[in-house]
Coordinates of C-alpha atoms in Angstrom, one line a residue:
M1 CA 317.8 20.9 -13.8
V2 CA 315.3 18.0 -13.7
S3 CA 314.5 16.8 -10.2
P4 CA 314.9 13.0 -9.7
L5 CA 311.7 10.9 -9.3
T6 CA 313.8 8.3 -7.6
D7 CA 317.5 8.0 -6.7
S8 CA 318.3 7.0 -10.3
T9 CA 315.3 8.1 -12.5
T10 CA 314.4 11.6 -13.6
A11 CA 311.1 12.8 -15.1
H12 CA 312.7 12.9 -18.6
D13 CA 313.7 9.3 -18.4
I14 CA 310.2 8.0 -18.5
Q15 CA 309.1 6.9 -22.0
L16 CA 306.2 4.5 -21.4
V17 CA 303.2 5.2 -19.1
V18 CA 300.9 2.4 -18.2
L19 CA 297.6 3.5 -16.8
D20 CA 294.7 1.6 -15.2
M21 CA 291.2 2.4 -16.3
A22 CA 288.3 2.1 -13.7
G23 CA 289.1 4.2 -10.7
T24 CA 292.2 5.8 -12.3
T25 CA 291.2 7.3 -15.6
V26 CA 287.5 6.3 -15.6
A27 CA 285.0 7.0 -12.8
D28 CA 283.5 3.6 -11.9
D29 CA 281.0 4.9 -9.3
G30 CA 280.4 1.5 -7.7
L31 CA 279.6 -0.3 -11.0
V32 CA 281.9 -3.2 -10.0
E33 CA 279.9 -3.9 -6.9
R34 CA 276.6 -3.6 -8.8
A35 CA 277.8 -6.0 -11.5
F36 CA 279.1 -8.4 -8.8
D37 CA 275.6 -8.5 -7.2
A38 CA 274.2 -9.6 -10.6
A39 CA 276.9 -12.3 -10.9
A40 CA 276.4 -13.5 -7.3
R41 CA 272.6 -13.8 -7.9
H42 CA 273.2 -15.8 -11.0
L43 CA 275.0 -18.4 -8.9
G44 CA 272.4 -18.3 -6.1
V45 CA 274.1 -16.0 -3.7
E46 CA 271.5 -13.5 -2.5
P47 CA 272.4 -9.9 -1.4
G48 CA 272.3 -9.6 2.4
S49 CA 273.3 -13.2 3.0
P50 CA 276.5 -14.0 5.0
A51 CA 277.9 -15.6 1.8
H52 CA 277.3 -12.4 -0.2
T53 CA 278.9 -10.2 2.5
E54 CA 282.0 -12.4 2.6
K55 CA 282.3 -12.5 -1.1
L56 CA 281.8 -8.8 -1.6
A57 CA 284.5 -8.1 1.0
Y58 CA 286.9 -10.2 -1.1
V59 CA 285.9 -8.3 -4.3
R60 CA 286.6 -5.0 -2.6
A61 CA 290.0 -6.2 -1.2
T62 CA 291.1 -7.5 -4.7
M63 CA 290.0 -4.5 -6.8
G64 CA 292.4 -4.3 -9.8
E65 CA 292.8 -8.1 -10.1
S66 CA 291.7 -9.9 -13.2
K67 CA 288.0 -10.5 -12.6
I68 CA 288.1 -14.2 -13.7
S69 CA 290.8 -14.8 -11.1
V70 CA 288.6 -13.3 -8.5
F71 CA 285.7 -15.5 -9.4
R72 CA 287.9 -18.6 -9.5
H73 CA 288.7 -17.8 -5.9
L74 CA 285.1 -17.1 -4.9
F75 CA 283.3 -20.0 -6.6
G76 CA 285.9 -22.7 -6.8
D77 CA 285.6 -24.7 -9.9
E78 CA 286.3 -23.3 -13.4
T79 CA 282.7 -23.8 -14.7
A80 CA 281.2 -21.8 -11.9
A81 CA 283.9 -19.1 -12.1
R82 CA 283.3 -18.7 -15.9
R83 CA 279.5 -18.5 -15.4
A84 CA 280.0 -15.8 -12.7
N85 CA 282.5 -13.9 -14.8
A86 CA 280.1 -14.0 -17.8
A87 CA 277.2 -12.7 -15.7
F88 CA 279.5 -10.0 -14.3
E89 CA 280.7 -8.8 -17.6
K90 CA 277.2 -8.8 -19.0
A91 CA 275.9 -6.7 -16.1
Y92 CA 278.8 -4.3 -16.2
G93 CA 278.4 -3.9 -20.0
E94 CA 274.7 -3.0 -19.5
L95 CA 275.6 -0.4 -16.9
V96 CA 278.1 1.1 -19.4
D97 CA 275.5 1.1 -22.1
D98 CA 273.1 2.9 -19.8
G99 CA 275.6 5.8 -19.6
R100 CA 276.7 5.0 -16.0
I101 CA 280.4 5.7 -16.8
A102 CA 282.5 8.8 -17.4
P103 CA 286.1 9.9 -17.6
L104 CA 287.6 11.2 -14.3
P105 CA 288.2 14.9 -14.3
G106 CA 291.4 15.8 -16.2
A107 CA 292.1 12.2 -17.2
R108 CA 291.8 12.7 -21.0
E109 CA 293.7 15.9 -20.8
A110 CA 296.5 14.1 -18.8
I111 CA 296.7 11.3 -21.4
E112 CA 296.8 13.9 -24.2
A113 CA 299.5 15.9 -22.5
L114 CA 301.7 12.9 -22.0
R115 CA 301.1 11.7 -25.6
D116 CA 301.9 15.2 -27.0
A117 CA 305.1 15.3 -25.0
G118 CA 306.3 12.1 -26.7
R119 CA 305.4 9.6 -24.0
T120 CA 303.7 6.3 -25.1
V121 CA 300.5 5.7 -23.0
V122 CA 298.9 2.3 -22.6
L123 CA 295.5 1.7 -20.9
T124 CA 295.1 -1.5 -19.0
T125 CA 292.2 -3.2 -17.2
G126 CA 291.3 -6.3 -15.2
F127 CA 288.0 -6.6 -17.2
A128 CA 287.5 -8.9 -20.2
R129 CA 288.2 -7.4 -23.7
V130 CA 284.5 -7.0 -24.5
T131 CA 284.0 -4.9 -21.4
Q132 CA 287.1 -2.8 -22.0
D133 CA 286.0 -2.1 -25.6
A134 CA 282.5 -1.1 -24.3
I135 CA 284.1 1.4 -21.9
L136 CA 286.4 2.8 -24.6
A137 CA 283.5 3.2 -27.0
A138 CA 281.2 4.8 -24.4
L139 CA 284.0 7.4 -23.7
G140 CA 285.0 7.9 -27.3
W141 CA 288.5 6.7 -26.4
Q142 CA 289.0 4.1 -29.1
H143 CA 291.9 6.0 -30.7
L144 CA 293.1 7.9 -27.7
V145 CA 296.1 5.7 -27.1
P146 CA 298.1 3.3 -29.4
L147 CA 297.4 0.2 -27.2
T148 CA 294.9 -1.1 -24.7
L149 CA 295.4 -4.3 -22.8
C150 CA 293.2 -6.8 -20.8
P151 CA 294.5 -9.9 -19.0
A152 CA 293.8 -12.1 -22.1
D153 CA 296.2 -10.0 -24.1
A154 CA 299.0 -10.8 -21.6
G155 CA 298.6 -14.5 -21.5
G156 CA 295.7 -14.6 -19.1
R157 CA 297.3 -13.2 -16.0
G158 CA 296.2 -9.8 -14.8
R159 CA 297.3 -7.9 -11.8
P160 CA 299.1 -8.3 -9.3
Y161 CA 301.3 -10.1 -11.8
P162 CA 303.7 -7.8 -13.8
D163 CA 302.4 -9.2 -17.1
L164 CA 300.3 -6.3 -18.3
V165 CA 303.1 -3.8 -17.8
L166 CA 305.7 -6.0 -19.4
T167 CA 303.3 -6.8 -22.3
A168 CA 302.9 -3.0 -22.8
L169 CA 306.7 -2.7 -23.1
L170 CA 307.0 -5.6 -25.5
R171 CA 304.1 -4.6 -27.7
T172 CA 304.9 -0.9 -28.0
R173 CA 308.7 -1.1 -27.9
A174 CA 308.4 2.4 -26.5
T175 CA 311.6 2.0 -24.5
D176 CA 314.6 -0.3 -24.0
S177 CA 314.3 -0.7 -20.2
V178 CA 311.7 -1.2 -17.5
R179 CA 313.5 1.6 -15.7
R180 CA 311.9 4.0 -18.1
I181 CA 308.3 3.0 -17.3
A182 CA 305.7 4.7 -15.1
V183 CA 302.7 2.9 -13.8
A184 CA 299.6 4.5 -12.2
G185 CA 296.5 3.0 -10.7
D186 CA 294.0 3.2 -7.8
T187 CA 294.5 -0.2 -6.2
S188 CA 297.2 -2.1 -4.2
Y189 CA 297.3 -4.6 -7.0
D190 CA 298.2 -1.9 -9.5
M191 CA 301.1 -1.0 -7.2
L192 CA 302.3 -4.6 -6.9
S193 CA 302.1 -5.1 -10.6
G194 CA 304.2 -2.0 -11.3
R195 CA 306.8 -2.8 -8.7
R196 CA 307.1 -6.4 -9.8
A197 CA 307.6 -5.2 -13.4
G198 CA 310.5 -3.1 -12.2
A199 CA 309.0 0.3 -12.9
P200 CA 310.7 3.1 -10.9
V201 CA 307.6 5.2 -10.8
V202 CA 304.5 3.5 -9.4
A203 CA 302.0 6.2 -8.6
G204 CA 298.8 5.5 -6.6
V205 CA 295.8 7.8 -7.2
L206 CA 293.2 8.5 -4.6
T207 CA 290.2 8.5 -7.0
G208 CA 289.3 4.8 -6.7
A209 CA 289.2 1.7 -4.5
H210 CA 292.1 2.1 -2.1
G211 CA 293.5 4.8 0.1
R212 CA 296.9 6.2 0.8
T213 CA 297.8 3.6 3.4
Q214 CA 297.0 0.6 1.2
L215 CA 298.7 2.1 -1.8
E216 CA 301.9 2.9 0.1
S217 CA 301.9 -0.5 1.8
A218 CA 301.8 -2.1 -1.6
G219 CA 304.8 -0.2 -2.8
A220 CA 303.6 3.1 -4.3
T221 CA 306.5 5.5 -5.0
H222 CA 304.1 8.4 -5.2
V223 CA 300.5 9.1 -4.2
L224 CA 298.6 11.6 -6.2
G225 CA 295.2 13.2 -5.8
S226 CA 294.3 12.1 -9.3
V227 CA 295.8 11.1 -12.6
A228 CA 295.5 14.7 -13.6
E229 CA 298.6 15.3 -11.5
L230 CA 300.7 12.7 -13.3
P231 CA 302.0 14.9 -16.2
A232 CA 303.5 17.4 -13.7
L233 CA 305.1 14.5 -11.8
L234 CA 306.7 13.3 -15.1
G235 CA 307.9 16.8 -16.1
V236 CA 305.1 17.5 -18.6
V237 CA 303.5 20.9 -17.9

């Protein structure tokens, strides 16, 4: 007998698995903050200044959100936000090119196990497409999953909106119901996005930005040590 994941969903019900990248399947190792420093300097905000400290605190609190949305909040007008975002993506891409990124232990194996068990896996990010593609290329993951999504692919709205999860459903047609979707991520915004999309399994992982309390407060149905534990949760062993 298959144990229920929720009151109405069992492991075998899940057909679509939507996974975050940085902090969930990919070890970020502080690259977001380093790239933010470059973006802030580009707009005249020096590290160590009160303005920098305040803005960095917001970046940390909103990990998982679309980066352009973060910069719109931090810098106000659209022109400044786009300049900051371009500087951020350039700096992050250079760090990726320098080999400063790696898969989290067991992440590729988890994705392959889910895929081999017939589940459709989609990788999502709050980064721009150019950065997502650079990460995928650096890891050799270009053909690991059938679909990867960034906010622009979902009409421009990233997390905490449900758009990325729902776009994964619409684009893959992997299932006929949001009640057959599992979402996993390392931030409270991942949890909010999954819950708002109606997914019955919204798993937080403790390998990234936010801890158990933040993940559970944002609606995590499960908290895992890492994404490597996800196949077992979904009945794939």
